[in-house]
PDB file of C-alpha atoms in Angstrom:
ATOM      1  CA  MET A   1      -0.646  -3.356   0.568  1.00  0.00           C
ATOM      2  CA  VAL A   2       2.263  -1.817   2.374  1.00  0.00           C
ATOM      3  CA  ALA A   3       3.186  -5.240   3.675  1.00  0.00           C
ATOM      4  CA  LEU A   4       2.995  -6.685   0.166  1.00  0.00           C
ATOM      5  CA  LYS A   5       4.915  -3.802  -1.348  1.00  0.00           C
ATOM      6  CA  TYR A   6       7.799  -3.857   1.124  1.00  0.00           C
ATOM      7  CA  GLU A   7       7.902  -7.467   2.358  1.00  0.00           C
ATOM      8  CA  ASN A   8      11.005  -8.267   0.286  1.00  0.00           C
ATOM      9  CA  GLU A   9      12.803  -5.000   1.013  1.00  0.00           C
ATOM     10  CA  LYS A  10      15.491  -4.703   3.687  1.00  0.00           C
ATOM     11  CA  GLU A  11      15.968  -0.940   3.532  1.00  0.00           C
ATOM     12  CA  ILE A  12      13.980   1.992   2.221  1.00  0.00           C
ATOM     13  CA  GLU A  13      14.781   5.635   1.762  1.00  0.00           C
ATOM     14  CA  VAL A  14      12.468   7.922   3.701  1.00  0.00           C
ATOM     15  CA  PHE A  15      11.941  11.448   2.350  1.00  0.00           C
ATOM     16  CA  ILE A  16      10.607  14.350   4.395  1.00  0.00           C
ATOM     17  CA  GLU A  17       9.748  17.737   2.925  1.00  0.00           C
ATOM     18  CA  SER A  18       8.837  20.740   5.076  1.00  0.00           C
ATOM     19  CA  THR A  19       6.511  23.536   4.066  1.00  0.00           C
ATOM     20  CA  ASP A  20       9.544  25.656   3.193  1.00  0.00           C
ATOM     21  CA  PHE A  21      10.614  22.867   0.810  1.00  0.00           C
ATOM     22  CA  LYS A  22      13.586  21.758   2.883  1.00  0.00           C
ATOM     23  CA  ASP A  23      14.256  18.125   1.942  1.00  0.00           C
ATOM     24  CA  LEU A  24      15.605  15.484   4.273  1.00  0.00           C
ATOM     25  CA  SER A  25      16.242  11.863   3.387  1.00  0.00           C
ATOM     26  CA  PHE A  26      17.315   8.895   5.466  1.00  0.00           C
ATOM     27  CA  LEU A  27      18.182   5.323   4.585  1.00  0.00           C
ATOM     28  CA  MET A  28      16.267   3.235   7.122  1.00  0.00           C
ATOM     29  CA  THR A  29      16.161  -0.483   7.865  1.00  0.00           C
ATOM     30  CA  ILE A  30      12.810  -2.279   7.869  1.00  0.00           C
ATOM     31  CA  ASP A  31      12.654  -4.086  11.215  1.00  0.00           C
ATOM     32  CA  HIS A  32       9.131  -5.445  10.969  1.00  0.00           C
ATOM     33  CA  ILE A  33       5.914  -5.048   8.990  1.00  0.00           C
ATOM     34  CA  THR A  34       2.588  -5.897  10.592  1.00  0.00           C
ATOM     35  CA  GLU A  35       0.345  -8.344   8.798  1.00  0.00           C
ATOM     36  CA  VAL A  36      -2.663  -7.151   6.846  1.00  0.00           C
ATOM     37  CA  GLY A  37      -5.908  -8.435   8.288  1.00  0.00           C
ATOM     38  CA  ASN A  38      -9.385  -7.409   9.360  1.00  0.00           C
ATOM     39  CA  ALA A  39      -9.197  -4.345   7.093  1.00  0.00           C
ATOM     40  CA  GLU A  40      -6.503  -2.830   9.311  1.00  0.00           C
ATOM     41  CA  LEU A  41      -3.660  -0.784   7.914  1.00  0.00           C
ATOM     42  CA  PRO A  42      -0.268  -2.422   8.273  1.00  0.00           C
ATOM     43  CA  GLU A  43       2.553  -0.585  10.000  1.00  0.00           C
ATOM     44  CA  ILE A  44       6.203  -0.477   9.008  1.00  0.00           C
ATOM     45  CA  PHE A  45       8.669  -0.386  11.896  1.00  0.00           C
ATOM     46  CA  LEU A  46      11.871   1.354  10.836  1.00  0.00           C
ATOM     47  CA  SER A  47      15.210   1.958  12.444  1.00  0.00           C
ATOM     48  CA  GLY A  48      17.994   4.083  11.180  1.00  0.00           C
ATOM     49  CA  PRO A  49      21.008   6.184  11.922  1.00  0.00           C
ATOM     50  CA  SER A  50      21.131   8.665  14.761  1.00  0.00           C
ATOM     51  CA  ILE A  51      19.247  11.739  13.655  1.00  0.00           C
ATOM     52  CA  ASN A  52      20.311  15.250  14.570  1.00  0.00           C
ATOM     53  CA  PRO A  53      17.272  16.956  16.208  1.00  0.00           C
ATOM     54  CA  ASP A  54      18.479  20.325  14.862  1.00  0.00           C
ATOM     55  CA  GLU A  55      17.567  19.123  11.368  1.00  0.00           C
ATOM     56  CA  PHE A  56      13.937  19.010  12.492  1.00  0.00           C
ATOM     57  CA  LYS A  57      13.629  22.386  14.214  1.00  0.00           C
ATOM     58  CA  ASP A  58      10.964  23.456  11.683  1.00  0.00           C
ATOM     59  CA  PHE A  59       8.893  20.328  12.295  1.00  0.00           C
ATOM     60  CA  LYS A  60       6.449  19.744  15.108  1.00  0.00           C
ATOM     61  CA  ILE A  61       7.569  16.620  16.963  1.00  0.00           C
ATOM     62  CA  VAL A  62       4.722  14.350  18.021  1.00  0.00           C
ATOM     63  CA  ASN A  63       4.306  10.986  19.675  1.00  0.00           C
ATOM     64  CA  TRP A  64       1.415   8.620  20.424  1.00  0.00           C
ATOM     65  CA  ASP A  65       0.266  10.861  23.305  1.00  0.00           C
ATOM     66  CA  THR A  66      -0.133  13.962  21.117  1.00  0.00           C
ATOM     67  CA  PRO A  67      -3.878  14.767  20.810  1.00  0.00           C
ATOM     68  CA  ILE A  68      -5.300  14.317  17.321  1.00  0.00           C
ATOM     69  CA  ASP A  69      -7.015  17.714  17.730  1.00  0.00           C
ATOM     70  CA  GLU A  70      -3.641  19.351  17.116  1.00  0.00           C
ATOM     71  CA  PHE A  71      -3.877  18.091  13.531  1.00  0.00           C
ATOM     72  CA  PRO A  72      -7.283  19.203  12.215  1.00  0.00           C
ATOM     73  CA  ARG A  73      -6.465  18.176   8.640  1.00  0.00           C
ATOM     74  CA  LEU A  74      -5.807  14.564   9.612  1.00  0.00           C
ATOM     75  CA  LYS A  75      -8.588  12.030   9.655  1.00  0.00           C
ATOM     76  CA  LYS A  76      -8.883  10.000  12.819  1.00  0.00           C
ATOM     77  CA  GLU A  77      -9.280   6.745  10.933  1.00  0.00           C
ATOM     78  CA  VAL A  78      -8.264   5.655   7.458  1.00  0.00           C
ATOM     79  CA  THR A  79      -9.822   2.552   5.981  1.00  0.00           C
ATOM     80  CA  ILE A  80      -8.034   0.032   3.827  1.00  0.00           C
ATOM     81  CA  GLU A  81     -10.571   0.823   1.081  1.00  0.00           C
ATOM     82  CA  GLU A  82      -9.454   4.468   1.047  1.00  0.00           C
ATOM     83  CA  VAL A  83      -5.841   3.389   0.680  1.00  0.00           C
ATOM     84  CA  ARG A  84      -6.738   0.970  -2.114  1.00  0.00           C
ATOM     85  CA  ALA A  85      -8.410   3.832  -3.980  1.00  0.00           C
ATOM     86  CA  VAL A  86      -4.956   5.436  -4.216  1.00  0.00           C
ATOM     87  CA  GLU A  87      -2.742   2.398  -4.660  1.00  0.00           C
ATOM     88  CA  MET A  88      -3.824  -1.137  -5.481  1.00  0.00           C
ATOM     89  CA  PRO A  89      -0.976  -3.638  -5.375  1.00  0.00           C
ATOM     90  CA  SER A  90      -0.980  -6.729  -7.544  1.00  0.00           C
ATOM     91  CA  ARG A  91      -0.607 -10.247  -6.282  1.00  0.00           C
ATOM     92  CA  GLU A  92      -0.290 -13.389  -8.350  1.00  0.00           C
ATOM     93  CA  VAL A  93      -3.184 -15.808  -7.773  1.00  0.00           C
ATOM     94  CA  GLU A  94      -3.994 -19.221  -9.159  1.00  0.00           C
ATOM     95  CA  ILE A  95      -7.570 -19.788 -10.311  1.00  0.00           C
ATOM     96  CA  THR A  96      -9.128 -23.194 -10.814  1.00  0.00           C
ATOM     97  CA  ALA A  97     -12.375 -23.312 -12.775  1.00  0.00           C
ATOM     98  CA  GLU A  98     -14.386 -25.869 -14.708  1.00  0.00           C
ATOM     99  CA  LEU A  99     -15.139 -24.301 -18.096  1.00  0.00           C
ATOM    100  CA  PRO A 100     -16.637 -25.434 -21.397  1.00  0.00           C
ATOM    101  CA  ILE A 101     -13.901 -26.487 -23.810  1.00  0.00           C
ATOM    102  CA  ASP A 102     -14.223 -23.397 -26.010  1.00  0.00           C
ATOM    103  CA  LEU A 103     -13.701 -21.034 -23.051  1.00  0.00           C
ATOM    104  CA  ALA A 104     -10.898 -23.174 -21.619  1.00  0.00           C
ATOM    105  CA  GLU A 105      -9.057 -23.142 -24.962  1.00  0.00           C
ATOM    106  CA  TRP A 106      -9.667 -19.429 -25.411  1.00  0.00           C
ATOM    107  CA  LEU A 107      -8.334 -18.756 -21.908  1.00  0.00           C
ATOM    108  CA  GLU A 108      -5.233 -20.876 -22.531  1.00  0.00           C
ATOM    109  CA  TRP A 109      -4.525 -18.992 -25.749  1.00  0.00           C
ATOM    110  CA  ASN A 110      -4.945 -15.632 -23.963  1.00  0.00           C
ATOM    111  CA  LYS A 111      -3.480 -16.548 -20.586  1.00  0.00           C
ATOM    112  CA  HIS A 112      -1.032 -13.633 -20.645  1.00  0.00           C
ATOM    113  CA  ASP A 113      -3.772 -11.039 -20.977  1.00  0.00           C
ATOM    114  CA  ASP A 114      -4.085 -10.180 -17.274  1.00  0.00           C
ATOM    115  CA  ASP A 115      -5.822  -6.851 -17.965  1.00  0.00           C
ATOM    116  CA  LEU A 116      -8.678  -8.584 -19.766  1.00  0.00           C
ATOM    117  CA  LEU A 117      -9.172 -11.063 -16.918  1.00  0.00           C
ATOM    118  CA  LYS A 118      -9.095  -8.203 -14.371  1.00  0.00           C
ATOM    119  CA  GLU A 119     -11.753  -6.360 -16.361  1.00  0.00           C
ATOM    120  CA  PHE A 120     -13.996  -9.447 -16.456  1.00  0.00           C
ATOM    121  CA  LEU A 121     -13.569 -10.021 -12.727  1.00  0.00           C
ATOM    122  CA  TYR A 122     -14.320  -6.383 -11.863  1.00  0.00           C
ATOM    123  CA  MET A 123     -17.416  -6.499 -14.105  1.00  0.00           C
ATOM    124  CA  TYR A 124     -18.583  -9.688 -12.392  1.00  0.00           C
ATOM    125  CA  LYS A 125     -17.851  -8.255  -8.936  1.00  0.00           C
ATOM    126  CA  THR A 126     -19.894  -5.134  -9.738  1.00  0.00           C
ATOM    127  CA  LYS A 127     -22.768  -7.229 -11.120  1.00  0.00           C
ATOM    128  CA  ALA A 128     -22.707  -9.622  -8.148  1.00  0.00           C
ATOM    129  CA  SER A 129     -22.746  -6.799  -5.588  1.00  0.00           C
ATOM    130  CA  LYS A 130     -25.983  -5.308  -6.971  1.00  0.00           C
TER     131      LYS A 130
END
């Protein structure tokens, strides 16, 4: 989802807010976005201007070697399903189906009603998974 959302972006603005409501923002360049696959979360690799460490004196600086135990509120793993519960991106798809003429005509007349098609597909998905 992140990859889909930002794949056409060259720069993004990153906002950081501390517990004392101090706001920082940086315009950063997107260097690379990992592909989405095997239910893994994609990563965005950013680069930006030199940052003054004094601006972050109220923040705890961490790296990959920092033990996760220092952050008890963080979950060790986040699944793609949990992310999709918060934000579900849209992607244009092409569907080919053999339908009776009345349904084919009805679908052609209502082809711009994406919400209705989504509802039908979610209903079918729910029914098929039972």
